[in-house]
PDB file of C-alpha atoms in Angstrom:
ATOM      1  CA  UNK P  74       0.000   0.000   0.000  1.00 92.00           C
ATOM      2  CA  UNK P  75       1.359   3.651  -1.190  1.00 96.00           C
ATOM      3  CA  UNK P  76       1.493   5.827   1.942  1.00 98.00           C
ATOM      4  CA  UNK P  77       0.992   9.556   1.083  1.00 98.00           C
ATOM      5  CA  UNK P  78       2.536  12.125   3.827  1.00 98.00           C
ATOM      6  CA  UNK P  79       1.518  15.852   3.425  1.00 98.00           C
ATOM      7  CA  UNK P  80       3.411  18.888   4.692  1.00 97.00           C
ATOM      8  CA  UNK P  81       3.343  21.025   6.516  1.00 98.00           C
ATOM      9  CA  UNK P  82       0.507  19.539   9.027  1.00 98.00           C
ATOM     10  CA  UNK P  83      -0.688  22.914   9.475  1.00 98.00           C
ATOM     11  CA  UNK P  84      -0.198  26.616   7.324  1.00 98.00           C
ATOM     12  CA  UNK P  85      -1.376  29.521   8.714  1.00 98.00           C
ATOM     13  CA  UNK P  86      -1.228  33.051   5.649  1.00 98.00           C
ATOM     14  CA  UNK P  87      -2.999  35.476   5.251  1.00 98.00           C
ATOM     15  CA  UNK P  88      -5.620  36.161   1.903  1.00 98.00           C
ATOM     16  CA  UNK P  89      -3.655  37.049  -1.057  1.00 98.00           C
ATOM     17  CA  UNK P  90      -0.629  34.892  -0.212  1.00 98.00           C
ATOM     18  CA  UNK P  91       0.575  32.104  -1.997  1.00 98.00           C
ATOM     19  CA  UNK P  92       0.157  28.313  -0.370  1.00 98.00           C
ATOM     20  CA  UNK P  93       2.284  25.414  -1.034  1.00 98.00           C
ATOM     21  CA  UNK P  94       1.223  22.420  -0.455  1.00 98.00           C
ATOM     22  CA  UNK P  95       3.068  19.261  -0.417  1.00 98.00           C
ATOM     23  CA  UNK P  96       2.211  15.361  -1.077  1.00 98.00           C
ATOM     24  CA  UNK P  97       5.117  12.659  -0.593  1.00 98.00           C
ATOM     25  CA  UNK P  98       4.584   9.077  -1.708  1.00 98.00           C
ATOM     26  CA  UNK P  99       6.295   5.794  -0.149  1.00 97.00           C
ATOM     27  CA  UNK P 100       6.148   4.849  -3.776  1.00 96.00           C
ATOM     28  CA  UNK P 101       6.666   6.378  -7.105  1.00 96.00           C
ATOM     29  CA  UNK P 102       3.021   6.968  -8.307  1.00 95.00           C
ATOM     30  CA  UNK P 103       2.017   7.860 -12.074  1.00 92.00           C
ATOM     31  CA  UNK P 104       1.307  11.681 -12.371  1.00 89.00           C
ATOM     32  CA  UNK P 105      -2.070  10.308 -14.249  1.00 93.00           C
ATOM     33  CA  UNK P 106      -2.984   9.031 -10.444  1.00 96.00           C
ATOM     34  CA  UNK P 107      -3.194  11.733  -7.833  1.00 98.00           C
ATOM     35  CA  UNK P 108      -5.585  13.983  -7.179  1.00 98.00           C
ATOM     36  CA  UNK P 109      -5.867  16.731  -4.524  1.00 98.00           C
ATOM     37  CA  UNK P 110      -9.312  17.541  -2.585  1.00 98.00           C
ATOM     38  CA  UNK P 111     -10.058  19.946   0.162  1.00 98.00           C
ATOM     39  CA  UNK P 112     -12.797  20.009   3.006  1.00 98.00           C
ATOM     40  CA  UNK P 113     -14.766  22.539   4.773  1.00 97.00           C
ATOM     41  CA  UNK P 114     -15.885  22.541   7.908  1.00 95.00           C
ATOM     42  CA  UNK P 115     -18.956  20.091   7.775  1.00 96.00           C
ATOM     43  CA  UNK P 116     -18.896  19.162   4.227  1.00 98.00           C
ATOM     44  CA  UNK P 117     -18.201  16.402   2.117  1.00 98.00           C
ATOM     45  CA  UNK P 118     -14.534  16.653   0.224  1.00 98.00           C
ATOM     46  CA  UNK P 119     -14.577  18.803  -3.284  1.00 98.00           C
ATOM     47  CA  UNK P 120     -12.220  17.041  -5.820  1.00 98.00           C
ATOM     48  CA  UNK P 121      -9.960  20.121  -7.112  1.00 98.00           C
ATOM     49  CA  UNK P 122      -6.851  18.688  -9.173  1.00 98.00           C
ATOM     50  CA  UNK P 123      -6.653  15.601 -10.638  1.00 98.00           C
ATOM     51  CA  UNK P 124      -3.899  13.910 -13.047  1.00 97.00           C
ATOM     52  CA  UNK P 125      -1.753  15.861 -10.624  1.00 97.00           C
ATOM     53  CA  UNK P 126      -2.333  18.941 -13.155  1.00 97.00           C
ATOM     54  CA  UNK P 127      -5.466  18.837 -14.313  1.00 98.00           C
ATOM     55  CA  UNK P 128      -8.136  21.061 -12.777  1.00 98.00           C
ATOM     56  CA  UNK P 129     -11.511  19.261 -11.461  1.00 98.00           C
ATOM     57  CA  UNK P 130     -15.154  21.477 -13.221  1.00 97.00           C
ATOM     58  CA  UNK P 131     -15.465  24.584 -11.858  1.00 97.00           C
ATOM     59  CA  UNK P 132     -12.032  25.387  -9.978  1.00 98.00           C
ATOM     60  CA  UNK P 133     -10.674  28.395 -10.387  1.00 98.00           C
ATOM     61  CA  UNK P 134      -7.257  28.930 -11.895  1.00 97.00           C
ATOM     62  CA  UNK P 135      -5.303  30.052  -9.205  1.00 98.00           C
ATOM     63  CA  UNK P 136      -5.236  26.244  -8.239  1.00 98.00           C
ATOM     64  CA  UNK P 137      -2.678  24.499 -10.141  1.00 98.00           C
ATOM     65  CA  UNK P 138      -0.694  21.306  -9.608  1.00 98.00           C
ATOM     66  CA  UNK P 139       2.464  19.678 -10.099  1.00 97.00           C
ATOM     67  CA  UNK P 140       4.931  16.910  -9.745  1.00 97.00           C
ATOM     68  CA  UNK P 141       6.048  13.481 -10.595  1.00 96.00           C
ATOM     69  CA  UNK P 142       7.220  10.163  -9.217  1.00 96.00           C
ATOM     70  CA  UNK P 143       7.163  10.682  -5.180  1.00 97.00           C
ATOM     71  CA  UNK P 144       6.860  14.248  -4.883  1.00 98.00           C
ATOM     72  CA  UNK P 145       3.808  16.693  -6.015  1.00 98.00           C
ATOM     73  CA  UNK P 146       2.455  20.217  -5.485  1.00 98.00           C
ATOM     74  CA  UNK P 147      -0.609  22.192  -4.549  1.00 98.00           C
ATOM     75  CA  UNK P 148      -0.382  26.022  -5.446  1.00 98.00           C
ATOM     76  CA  UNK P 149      -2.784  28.160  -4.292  1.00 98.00           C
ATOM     77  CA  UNK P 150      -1.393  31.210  -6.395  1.00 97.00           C
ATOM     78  CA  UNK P 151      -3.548  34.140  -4.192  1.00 97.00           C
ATOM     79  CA  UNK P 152      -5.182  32.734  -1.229  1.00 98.00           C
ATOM     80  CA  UNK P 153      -9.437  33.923  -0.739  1.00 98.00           C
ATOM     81  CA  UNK P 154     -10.833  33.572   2.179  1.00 97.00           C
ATOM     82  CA  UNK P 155     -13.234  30.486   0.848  1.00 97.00           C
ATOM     83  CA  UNK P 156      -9.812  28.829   0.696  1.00 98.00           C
ATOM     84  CA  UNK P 157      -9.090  28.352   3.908  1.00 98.00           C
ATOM     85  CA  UNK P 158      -9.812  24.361   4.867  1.00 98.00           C
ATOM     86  CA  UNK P 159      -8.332  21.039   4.797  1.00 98.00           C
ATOM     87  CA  UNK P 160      -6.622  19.697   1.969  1.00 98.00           C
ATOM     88  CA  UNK P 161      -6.051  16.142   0.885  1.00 98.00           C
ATOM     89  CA  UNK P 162      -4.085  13.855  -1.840  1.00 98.00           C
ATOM     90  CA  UNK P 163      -4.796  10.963  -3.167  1.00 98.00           C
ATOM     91  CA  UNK P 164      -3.423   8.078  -4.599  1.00 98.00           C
ATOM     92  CA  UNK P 165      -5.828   6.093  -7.193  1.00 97.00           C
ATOM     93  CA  UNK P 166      -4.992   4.137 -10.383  1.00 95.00           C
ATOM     94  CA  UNK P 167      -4.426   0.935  -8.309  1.00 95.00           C
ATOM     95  CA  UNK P 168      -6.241  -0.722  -5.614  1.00 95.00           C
ATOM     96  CA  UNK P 169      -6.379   0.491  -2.369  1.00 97.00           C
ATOM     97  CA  UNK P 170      -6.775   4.015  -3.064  1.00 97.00           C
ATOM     98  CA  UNK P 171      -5.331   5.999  -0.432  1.00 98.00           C
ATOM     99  CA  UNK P 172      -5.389   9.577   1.183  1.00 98.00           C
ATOM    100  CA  UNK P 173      -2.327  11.746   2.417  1.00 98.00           C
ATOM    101  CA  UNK P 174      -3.526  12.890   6.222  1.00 98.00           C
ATOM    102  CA  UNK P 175      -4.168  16.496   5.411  1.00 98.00           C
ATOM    103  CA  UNK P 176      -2.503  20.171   5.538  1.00 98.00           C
ATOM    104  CA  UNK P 177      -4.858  22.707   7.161  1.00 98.00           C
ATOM    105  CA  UNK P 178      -4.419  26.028   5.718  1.00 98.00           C
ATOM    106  CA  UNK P 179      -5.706  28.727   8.276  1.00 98.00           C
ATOM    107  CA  UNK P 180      -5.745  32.098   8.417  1.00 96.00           C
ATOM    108  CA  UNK P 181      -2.610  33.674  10.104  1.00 94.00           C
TER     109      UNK P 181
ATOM    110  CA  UNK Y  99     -28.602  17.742 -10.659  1.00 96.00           C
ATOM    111  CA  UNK Y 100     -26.159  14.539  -9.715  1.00 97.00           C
ATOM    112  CA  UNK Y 101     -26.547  13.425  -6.062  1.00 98.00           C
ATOM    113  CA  UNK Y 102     -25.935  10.837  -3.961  1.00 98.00           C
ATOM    114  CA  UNK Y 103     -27.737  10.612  -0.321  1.00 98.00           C
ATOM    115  CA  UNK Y 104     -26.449   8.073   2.032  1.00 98.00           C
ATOM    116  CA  UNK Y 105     -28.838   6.485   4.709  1.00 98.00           C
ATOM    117  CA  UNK Y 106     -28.944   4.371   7.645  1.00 98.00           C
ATOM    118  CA  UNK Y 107     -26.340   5.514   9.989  1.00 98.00           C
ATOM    119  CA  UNK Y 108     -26.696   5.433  13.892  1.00 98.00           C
ATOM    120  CA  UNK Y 109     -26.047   3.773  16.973  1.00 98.00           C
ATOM    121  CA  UNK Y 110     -24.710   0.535  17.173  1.00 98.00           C
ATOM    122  CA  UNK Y 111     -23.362  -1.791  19.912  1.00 97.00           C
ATOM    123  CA  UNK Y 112     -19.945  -3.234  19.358  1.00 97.00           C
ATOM    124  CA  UNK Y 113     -20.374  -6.397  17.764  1.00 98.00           C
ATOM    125  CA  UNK Y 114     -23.465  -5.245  15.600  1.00 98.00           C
ATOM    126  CA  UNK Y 115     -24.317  -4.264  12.454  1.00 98.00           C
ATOM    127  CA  UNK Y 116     -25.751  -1.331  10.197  1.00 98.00           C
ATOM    128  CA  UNK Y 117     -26.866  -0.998   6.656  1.00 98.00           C
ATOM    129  CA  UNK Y 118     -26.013   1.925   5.182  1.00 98.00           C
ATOM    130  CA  UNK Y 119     -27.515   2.727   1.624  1.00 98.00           C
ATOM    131  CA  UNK Y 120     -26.639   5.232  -1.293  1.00 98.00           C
ATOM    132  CA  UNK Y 121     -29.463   6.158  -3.653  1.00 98.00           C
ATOM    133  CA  UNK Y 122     -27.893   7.937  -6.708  1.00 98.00           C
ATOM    134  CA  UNK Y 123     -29.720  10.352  -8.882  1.00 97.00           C
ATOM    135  CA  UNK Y 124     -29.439  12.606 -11.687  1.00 97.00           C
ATOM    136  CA  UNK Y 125     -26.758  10.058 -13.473  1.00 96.00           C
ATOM    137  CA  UNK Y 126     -26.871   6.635 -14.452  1.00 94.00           C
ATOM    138  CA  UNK Y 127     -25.657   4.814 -11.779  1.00 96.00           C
ATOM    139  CA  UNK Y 128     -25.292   1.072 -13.490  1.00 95.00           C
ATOM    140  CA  UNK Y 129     -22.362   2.853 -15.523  1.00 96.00           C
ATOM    141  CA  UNK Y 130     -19.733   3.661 -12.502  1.00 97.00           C
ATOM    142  CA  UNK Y 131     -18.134   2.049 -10.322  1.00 98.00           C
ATOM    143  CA  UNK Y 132     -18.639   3.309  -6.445  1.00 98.00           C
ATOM    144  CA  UNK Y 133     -16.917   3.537  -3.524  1.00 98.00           C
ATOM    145  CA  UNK Y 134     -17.656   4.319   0.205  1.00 98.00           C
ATOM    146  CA  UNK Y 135     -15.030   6.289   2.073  1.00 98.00           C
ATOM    147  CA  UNK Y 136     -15.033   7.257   5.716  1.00 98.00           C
ATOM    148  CA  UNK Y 137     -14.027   9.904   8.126  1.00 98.00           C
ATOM    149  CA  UNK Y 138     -13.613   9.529  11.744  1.00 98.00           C
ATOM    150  CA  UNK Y 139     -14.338  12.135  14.356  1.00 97.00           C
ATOM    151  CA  UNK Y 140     -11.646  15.106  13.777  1.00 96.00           C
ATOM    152  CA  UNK Y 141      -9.204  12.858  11.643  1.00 97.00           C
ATOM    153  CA  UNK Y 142      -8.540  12.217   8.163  1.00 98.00           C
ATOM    154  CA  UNK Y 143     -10.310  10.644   4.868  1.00 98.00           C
ATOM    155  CA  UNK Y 144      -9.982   6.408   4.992  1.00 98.00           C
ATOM    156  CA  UNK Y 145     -11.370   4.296   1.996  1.00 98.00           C
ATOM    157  CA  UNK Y 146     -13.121   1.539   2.467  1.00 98.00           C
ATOM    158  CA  UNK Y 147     -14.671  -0.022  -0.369  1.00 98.00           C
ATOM    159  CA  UNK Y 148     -15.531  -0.246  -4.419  1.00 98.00           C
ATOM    160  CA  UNK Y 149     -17.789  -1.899  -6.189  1.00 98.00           C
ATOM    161  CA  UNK Y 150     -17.678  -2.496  -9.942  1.00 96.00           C
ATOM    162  CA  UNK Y 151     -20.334  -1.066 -11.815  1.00 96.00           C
ATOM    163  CA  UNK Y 152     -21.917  -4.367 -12.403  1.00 95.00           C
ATOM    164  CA  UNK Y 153     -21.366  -5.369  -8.681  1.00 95.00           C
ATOM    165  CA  UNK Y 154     -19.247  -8.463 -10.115  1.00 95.00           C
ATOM    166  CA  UNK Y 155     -15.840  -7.348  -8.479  1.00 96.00           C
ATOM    167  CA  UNK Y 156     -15.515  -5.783  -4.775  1.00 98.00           C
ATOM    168  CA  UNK Y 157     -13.059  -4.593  -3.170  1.00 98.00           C
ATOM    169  CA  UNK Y 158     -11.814  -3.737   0.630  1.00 98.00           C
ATOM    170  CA  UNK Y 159      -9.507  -1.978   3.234  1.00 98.00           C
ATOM    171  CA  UNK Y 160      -7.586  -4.525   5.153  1.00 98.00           C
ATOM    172  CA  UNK Y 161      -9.283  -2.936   8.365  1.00 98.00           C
ATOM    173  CA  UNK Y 162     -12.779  -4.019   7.130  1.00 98.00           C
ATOM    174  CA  UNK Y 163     -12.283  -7.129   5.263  1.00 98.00           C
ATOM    175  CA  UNK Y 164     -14.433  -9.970   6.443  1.00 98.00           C
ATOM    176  CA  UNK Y 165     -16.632  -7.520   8.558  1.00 98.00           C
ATOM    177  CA  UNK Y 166     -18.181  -5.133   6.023  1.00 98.00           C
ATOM    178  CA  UNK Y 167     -20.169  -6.376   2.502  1.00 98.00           C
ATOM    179  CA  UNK Y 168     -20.608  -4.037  -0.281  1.00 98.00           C
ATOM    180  CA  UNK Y 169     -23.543  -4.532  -2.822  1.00 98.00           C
ATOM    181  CA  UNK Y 170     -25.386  -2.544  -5.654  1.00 98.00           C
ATOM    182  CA  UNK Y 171     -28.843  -2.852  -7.069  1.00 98.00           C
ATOM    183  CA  UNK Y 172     -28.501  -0.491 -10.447  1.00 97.00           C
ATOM    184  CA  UNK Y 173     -32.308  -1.100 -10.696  1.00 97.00           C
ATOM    185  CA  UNK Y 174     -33.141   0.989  -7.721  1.00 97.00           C
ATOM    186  CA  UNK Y 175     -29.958   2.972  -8.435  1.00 97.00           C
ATOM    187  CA  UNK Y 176     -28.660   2.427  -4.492  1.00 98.00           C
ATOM    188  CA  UNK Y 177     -25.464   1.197  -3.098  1.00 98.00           C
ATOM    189  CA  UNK Y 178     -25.141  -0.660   0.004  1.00 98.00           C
ATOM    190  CA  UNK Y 179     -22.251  -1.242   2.722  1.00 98.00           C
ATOM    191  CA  UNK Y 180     -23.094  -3.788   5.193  1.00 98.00           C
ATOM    192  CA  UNK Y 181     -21.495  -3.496   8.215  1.00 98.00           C
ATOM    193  CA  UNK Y 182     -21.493  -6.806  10.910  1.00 98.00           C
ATOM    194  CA  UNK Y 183     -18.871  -6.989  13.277  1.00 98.00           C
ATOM    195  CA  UNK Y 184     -18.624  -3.755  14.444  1.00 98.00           C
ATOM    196  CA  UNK Y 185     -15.763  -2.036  16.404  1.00 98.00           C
ATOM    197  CA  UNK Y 186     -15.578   1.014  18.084  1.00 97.00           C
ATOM    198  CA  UNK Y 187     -12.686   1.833  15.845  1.00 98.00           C
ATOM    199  CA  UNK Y 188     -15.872   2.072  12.828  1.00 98.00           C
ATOM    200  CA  UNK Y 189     -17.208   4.941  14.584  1.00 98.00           C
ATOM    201  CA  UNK Y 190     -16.751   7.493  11.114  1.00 98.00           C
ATOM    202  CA  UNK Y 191     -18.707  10.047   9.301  1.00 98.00           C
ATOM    203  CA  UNK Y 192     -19.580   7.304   6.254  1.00 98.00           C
ATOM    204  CA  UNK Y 193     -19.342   8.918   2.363  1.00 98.00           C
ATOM    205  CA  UNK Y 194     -20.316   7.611  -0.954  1.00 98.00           C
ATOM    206  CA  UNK Y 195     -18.478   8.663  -3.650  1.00 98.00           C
ATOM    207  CA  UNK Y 196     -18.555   8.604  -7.682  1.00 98.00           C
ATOM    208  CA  UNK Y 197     -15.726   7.967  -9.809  1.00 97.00           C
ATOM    209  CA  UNK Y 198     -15.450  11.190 -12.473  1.00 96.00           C
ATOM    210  CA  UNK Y 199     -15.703   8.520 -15.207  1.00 94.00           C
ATOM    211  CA  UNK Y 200     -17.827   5.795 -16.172  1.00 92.00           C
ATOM    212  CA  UNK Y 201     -16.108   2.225 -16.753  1.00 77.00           C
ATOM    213  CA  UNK Y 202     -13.518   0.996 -15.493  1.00 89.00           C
ATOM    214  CA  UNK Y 203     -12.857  -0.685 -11.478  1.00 94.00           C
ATOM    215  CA  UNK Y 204     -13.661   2.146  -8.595  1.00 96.00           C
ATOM    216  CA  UNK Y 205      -9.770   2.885  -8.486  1.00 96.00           C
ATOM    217  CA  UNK Y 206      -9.801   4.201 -12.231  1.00 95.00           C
ATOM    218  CA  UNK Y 207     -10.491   7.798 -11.589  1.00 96.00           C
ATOM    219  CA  UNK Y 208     -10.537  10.504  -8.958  1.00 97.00           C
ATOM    220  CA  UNK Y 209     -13.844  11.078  -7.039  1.00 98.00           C
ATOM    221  CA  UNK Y 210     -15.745  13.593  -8.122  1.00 97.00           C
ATOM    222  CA  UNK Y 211     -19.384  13.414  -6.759  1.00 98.00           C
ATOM    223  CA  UNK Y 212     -19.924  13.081  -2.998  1.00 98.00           C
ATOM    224  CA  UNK Y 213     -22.918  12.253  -0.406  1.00 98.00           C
ATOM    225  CA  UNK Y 214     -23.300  14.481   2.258  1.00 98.00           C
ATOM    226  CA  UNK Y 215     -22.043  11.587   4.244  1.00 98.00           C
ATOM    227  CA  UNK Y 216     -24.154   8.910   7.395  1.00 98.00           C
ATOM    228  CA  UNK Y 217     -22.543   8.938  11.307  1.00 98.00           C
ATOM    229  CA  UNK Y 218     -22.136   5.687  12.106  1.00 98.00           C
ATOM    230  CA  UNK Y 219     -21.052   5.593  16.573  1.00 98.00           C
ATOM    231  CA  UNK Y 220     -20.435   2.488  17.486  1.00 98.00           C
ATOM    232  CA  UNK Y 221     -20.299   1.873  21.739  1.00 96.00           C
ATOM    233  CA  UNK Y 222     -18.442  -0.013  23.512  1.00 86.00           C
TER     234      UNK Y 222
END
């Protein structure tokens, strides 16, 4: 099973700041196989990036994603305030599926 | 509009069992595979199980294997997780999700279609 560690745990900026956001696999994983959601308070996750690259209907394009074999990217390129929640990757492509633990961005 | 509602969470002794159902609408649900992913109080995303879209192949978590059944019936356009067995470790806000493509097993594709999610408690 691929094991998916995110960093930092927690980021704390301020609206109109960039965020980076990182995903680190125990294994390589294809770039056509991760995909990054985030969570609000008391809602179900909102798929935003996947492919690694590819932005998810309806996401605006100051989300964009990157990376390849181990290591990949979520930039948030000017942080709104509706931004502010957990975010998640994901492994798929192979069975199990599995989640990174999640970076809360909060407001500093 | 595509939904998916999840049903039949609640309180459950440890050692007992739930059914928790998925009705699908606004999309054809006999052309996706599912899954059923879970969040525990304050703590991360887990997956638990897929189902092919014909039901034919099923898959599990290693922490639910033998314990929880997954099932579809595409005519009523519902998904099921039966749970027996139950540990207080199960206690988990319980999500359906939908695949962003049609075809293929439930591991194809990213998740792109959500319930709103069913709180299972289980007490010890």
């Amino acid at each position: 099973e691929i094991v998916l560690t995110q960093s930092p745990g927690t980021l704390s900026l301020s609206p109109g700041e960039r965020a980076t956001l990182s995903c680190r696999a125990s294994q390589s994983v294809s770039a056509t196989s991760l995909a990054w959601y985030h969570q609000k308070p008391g809602q179900a996750p909102r798929l935003l990036m996947y492919g690694a690259s590819s932005r998810a209907t309806g996401i605006p394009d100051r989300f964009s994603g990157s990376g390849s074999g181990t290591d990949f990217t979520l930039t948030i390129s000017r942080l709104e305030p509706e931004d502010f929640a957990v975010y998640y990757c994901q492994k798929y492509g192979s069975s199990p599926i599995t989640f990174g633990q999640g970076t809360r961005l909060e407001i500093k | 509009e595509v939904q998916l509602l999840e049903s039949g969470g609640g309180l459950a002794q440890s050692g007992g069992s739930l059914r928790l159902s998925c009705v699908a609408s606004g999309f054809t649900l006999s052309s996706f595979a599912m899954s059923w992913v879970r969040q525990a109080p304050g703590k991360g995303l887990e997956w638990v199980s897929g189902i092919s879209f014909s039901g034919a192949s099923t898959y599990y978590a290693d922490s639910v294997k033998g314990r929880f059944t997954i099932s579809r019936d595409n005519s009523n356009n519902t998904v099921y997780l039966q749970m027996n067995g139950l540990r207080a470790e199960d206690t988990a806000l319980y999500y359906c999700a939908r695949p962003r493509s049609a075809a293929g097993p439930y591991y194809e594709y990213a998740m792109d279609v959500w319930g709103q999610g069913t709180t299972v408690t289980v007490s010890s």
